[in-house]
Coordinates of N, CA, C and O in Angstrom, one line a residue:
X7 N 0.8 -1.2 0.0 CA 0.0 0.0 0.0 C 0.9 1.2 0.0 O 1.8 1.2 0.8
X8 N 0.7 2.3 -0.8 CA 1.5 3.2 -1.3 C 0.6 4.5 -0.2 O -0.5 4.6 -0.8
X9 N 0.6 5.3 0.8 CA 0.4 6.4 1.4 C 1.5 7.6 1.3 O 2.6 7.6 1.8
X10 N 1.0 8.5 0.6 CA 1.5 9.8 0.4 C 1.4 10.8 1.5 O 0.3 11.1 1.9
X11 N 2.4 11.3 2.0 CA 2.6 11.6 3.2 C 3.0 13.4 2.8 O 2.8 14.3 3.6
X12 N 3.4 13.7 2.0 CA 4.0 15.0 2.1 C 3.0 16.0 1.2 O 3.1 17.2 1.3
X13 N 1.8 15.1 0.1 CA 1.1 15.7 -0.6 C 1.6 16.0 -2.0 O 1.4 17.1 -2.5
X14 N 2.4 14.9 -2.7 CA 2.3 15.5 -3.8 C 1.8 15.5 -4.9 O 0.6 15.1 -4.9
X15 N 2.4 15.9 -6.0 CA 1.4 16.3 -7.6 C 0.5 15.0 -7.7 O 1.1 14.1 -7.2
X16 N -0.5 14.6 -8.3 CA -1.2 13.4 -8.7 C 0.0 12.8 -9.5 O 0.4 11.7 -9.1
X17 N 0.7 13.4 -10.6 CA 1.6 12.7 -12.0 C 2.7 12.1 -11.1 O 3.3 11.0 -11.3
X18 N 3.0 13.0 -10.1 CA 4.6 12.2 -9.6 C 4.1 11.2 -8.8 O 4.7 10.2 -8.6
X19 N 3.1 11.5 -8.3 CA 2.5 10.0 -7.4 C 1.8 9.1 -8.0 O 1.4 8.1 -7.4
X20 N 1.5 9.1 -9.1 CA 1.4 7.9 -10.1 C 2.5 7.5 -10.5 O 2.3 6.2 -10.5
X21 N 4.3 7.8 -11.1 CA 5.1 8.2 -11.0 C 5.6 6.8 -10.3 O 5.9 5.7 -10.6
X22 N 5.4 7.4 -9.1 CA 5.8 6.1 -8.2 C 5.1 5.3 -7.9 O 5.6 4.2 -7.9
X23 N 3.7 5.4 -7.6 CA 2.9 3.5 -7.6 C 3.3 3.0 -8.1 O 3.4 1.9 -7.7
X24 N 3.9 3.5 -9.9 CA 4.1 2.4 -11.1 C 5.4 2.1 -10.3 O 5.0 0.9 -10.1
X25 N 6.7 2.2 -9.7 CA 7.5 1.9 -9.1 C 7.6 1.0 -8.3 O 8.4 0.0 -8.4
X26 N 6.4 1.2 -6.8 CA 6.4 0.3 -5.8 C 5.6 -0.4 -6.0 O 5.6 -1.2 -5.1
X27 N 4.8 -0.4 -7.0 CA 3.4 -1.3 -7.1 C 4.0 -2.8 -7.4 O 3.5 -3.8 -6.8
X28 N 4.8 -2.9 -8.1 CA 5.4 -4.6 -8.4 C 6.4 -4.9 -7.0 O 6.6 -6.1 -6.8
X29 N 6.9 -4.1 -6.3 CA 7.9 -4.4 -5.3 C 7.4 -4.9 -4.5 O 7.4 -4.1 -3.5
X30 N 6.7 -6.3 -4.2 CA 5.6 -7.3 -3.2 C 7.1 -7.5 -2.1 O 6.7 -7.3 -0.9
X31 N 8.0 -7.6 -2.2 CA 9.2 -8.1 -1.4 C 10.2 -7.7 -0.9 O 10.7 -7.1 -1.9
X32 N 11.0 -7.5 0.1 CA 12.1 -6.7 -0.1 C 14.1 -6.7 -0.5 O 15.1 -6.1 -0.2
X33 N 13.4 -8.2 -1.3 CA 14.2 -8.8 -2.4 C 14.0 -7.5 -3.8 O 14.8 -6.7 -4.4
X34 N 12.7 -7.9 -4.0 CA 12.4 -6.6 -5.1 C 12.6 -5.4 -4.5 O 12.2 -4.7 -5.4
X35 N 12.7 -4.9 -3.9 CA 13.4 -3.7 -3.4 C 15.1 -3.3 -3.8 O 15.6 -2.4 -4.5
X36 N 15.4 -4.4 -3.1 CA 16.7 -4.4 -3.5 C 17.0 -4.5 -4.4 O 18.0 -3.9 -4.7
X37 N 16.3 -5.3 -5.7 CA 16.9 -5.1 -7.0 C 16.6 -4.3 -7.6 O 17.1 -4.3 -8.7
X38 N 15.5 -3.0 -7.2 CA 15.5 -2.2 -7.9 C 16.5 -1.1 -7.6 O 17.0 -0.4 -8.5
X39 N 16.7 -1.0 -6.1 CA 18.4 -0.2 -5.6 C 19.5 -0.5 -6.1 O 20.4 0.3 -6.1
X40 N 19.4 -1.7 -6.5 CA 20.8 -1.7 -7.3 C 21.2 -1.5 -8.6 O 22.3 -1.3 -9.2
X41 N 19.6 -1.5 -9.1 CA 19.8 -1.1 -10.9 C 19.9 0.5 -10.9 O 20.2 1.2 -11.9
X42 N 19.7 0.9 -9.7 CA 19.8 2.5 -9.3 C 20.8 3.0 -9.1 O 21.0 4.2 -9.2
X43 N 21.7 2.0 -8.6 CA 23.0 1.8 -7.7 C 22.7 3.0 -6.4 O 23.4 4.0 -6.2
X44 N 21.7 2.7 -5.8 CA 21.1 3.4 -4.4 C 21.4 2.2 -3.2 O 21.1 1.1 -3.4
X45 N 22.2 2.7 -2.1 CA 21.9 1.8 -1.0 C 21.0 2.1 -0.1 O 21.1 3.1 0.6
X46 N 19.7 0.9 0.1 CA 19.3 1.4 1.4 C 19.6 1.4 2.5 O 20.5 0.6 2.8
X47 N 19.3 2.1 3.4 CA 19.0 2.2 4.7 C 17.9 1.4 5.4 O 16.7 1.4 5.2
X48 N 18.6 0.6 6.3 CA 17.3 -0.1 7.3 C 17.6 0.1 8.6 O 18.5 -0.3 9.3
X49 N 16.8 0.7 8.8 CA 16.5 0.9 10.8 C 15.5 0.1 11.4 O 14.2 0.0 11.2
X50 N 16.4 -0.6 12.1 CA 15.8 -1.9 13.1 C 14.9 -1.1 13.8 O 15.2 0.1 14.1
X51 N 13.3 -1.6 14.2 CA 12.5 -1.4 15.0 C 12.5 -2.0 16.6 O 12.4 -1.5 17.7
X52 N 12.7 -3.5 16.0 CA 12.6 -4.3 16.9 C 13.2 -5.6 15.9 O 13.6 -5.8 14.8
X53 N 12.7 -6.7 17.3 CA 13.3 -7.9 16.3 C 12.7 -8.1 15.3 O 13.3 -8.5 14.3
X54 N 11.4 -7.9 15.2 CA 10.7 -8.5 13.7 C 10.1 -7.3 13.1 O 9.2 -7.4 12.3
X55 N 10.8 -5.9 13.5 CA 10.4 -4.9 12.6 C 11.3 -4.2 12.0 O 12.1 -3.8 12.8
X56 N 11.4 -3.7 10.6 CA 12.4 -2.9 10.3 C 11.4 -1.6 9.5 O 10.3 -1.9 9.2
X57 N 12.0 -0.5 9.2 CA 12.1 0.3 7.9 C 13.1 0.6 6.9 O 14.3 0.9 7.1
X58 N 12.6 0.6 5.9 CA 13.6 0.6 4.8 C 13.7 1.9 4.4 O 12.6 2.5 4.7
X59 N 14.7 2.7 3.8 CA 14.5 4.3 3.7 C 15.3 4.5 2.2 O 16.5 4.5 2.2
X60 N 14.6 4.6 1.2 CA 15.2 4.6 0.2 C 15.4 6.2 -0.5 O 14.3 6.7 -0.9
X61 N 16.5 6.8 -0.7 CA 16.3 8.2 -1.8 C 15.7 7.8 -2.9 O 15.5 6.6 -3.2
X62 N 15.2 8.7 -3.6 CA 14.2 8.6 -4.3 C 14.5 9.6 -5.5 O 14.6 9.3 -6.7
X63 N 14.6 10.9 -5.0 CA 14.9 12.0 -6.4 C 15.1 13.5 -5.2 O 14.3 13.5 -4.3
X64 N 15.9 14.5 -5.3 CA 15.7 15.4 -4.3 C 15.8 15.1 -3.4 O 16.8 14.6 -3.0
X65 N 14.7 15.4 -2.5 CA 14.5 15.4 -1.0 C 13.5 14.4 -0.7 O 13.2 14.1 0.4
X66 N 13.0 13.6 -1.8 CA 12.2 12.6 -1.5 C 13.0 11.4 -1.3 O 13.9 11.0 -2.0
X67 N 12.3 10.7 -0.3 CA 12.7 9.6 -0.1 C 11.4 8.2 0.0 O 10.3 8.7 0.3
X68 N 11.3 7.2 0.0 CA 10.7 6.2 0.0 C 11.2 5.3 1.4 O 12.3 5.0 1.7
X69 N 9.9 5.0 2.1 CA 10.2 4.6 3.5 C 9.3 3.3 3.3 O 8.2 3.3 2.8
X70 N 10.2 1.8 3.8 CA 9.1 0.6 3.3 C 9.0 0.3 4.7 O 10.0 0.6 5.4
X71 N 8.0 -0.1 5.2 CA 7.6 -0.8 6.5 C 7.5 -2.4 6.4 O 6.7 -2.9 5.8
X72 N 8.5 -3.0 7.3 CA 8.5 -4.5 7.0 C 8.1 -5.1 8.1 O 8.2 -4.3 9.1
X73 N 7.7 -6.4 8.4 CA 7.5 -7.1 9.4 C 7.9 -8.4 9.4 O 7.7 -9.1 10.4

């Protein structure tokens, strides 16, 4: 589930659903960081929780919530 948090344009937020919308895993995540050559960021929550913190373009970034 894709939640827009900062309010942007409808086009750039279509933009990226087409992005995260196939990324079911955070296998597909990573391969799409690497075809980017982006590393993520993961900050441990707890034992069975992380977030993933991806740059994105600018000042935007992409944050995945895992469990």
């Amino acid at each position: 589930m894709l939640t827009d948090r900062v309010g942007l344009d409808p086009a750039k937020l279509a933009e990226i659903a087409a992005v995260v919308g196939p990324q079911r895993t955070l296998a597909a995540v990573a391969r799409w960081c690497g075809g980017r050559g982006v590393l993520p960021e993961v900050i441990t929550q707890d034992e069975y929780t992380h977030d993933v913190v991806v740059h994105y373009e600018g000042a935007l970034h992409l944050v995945y919530d895992t469990t």
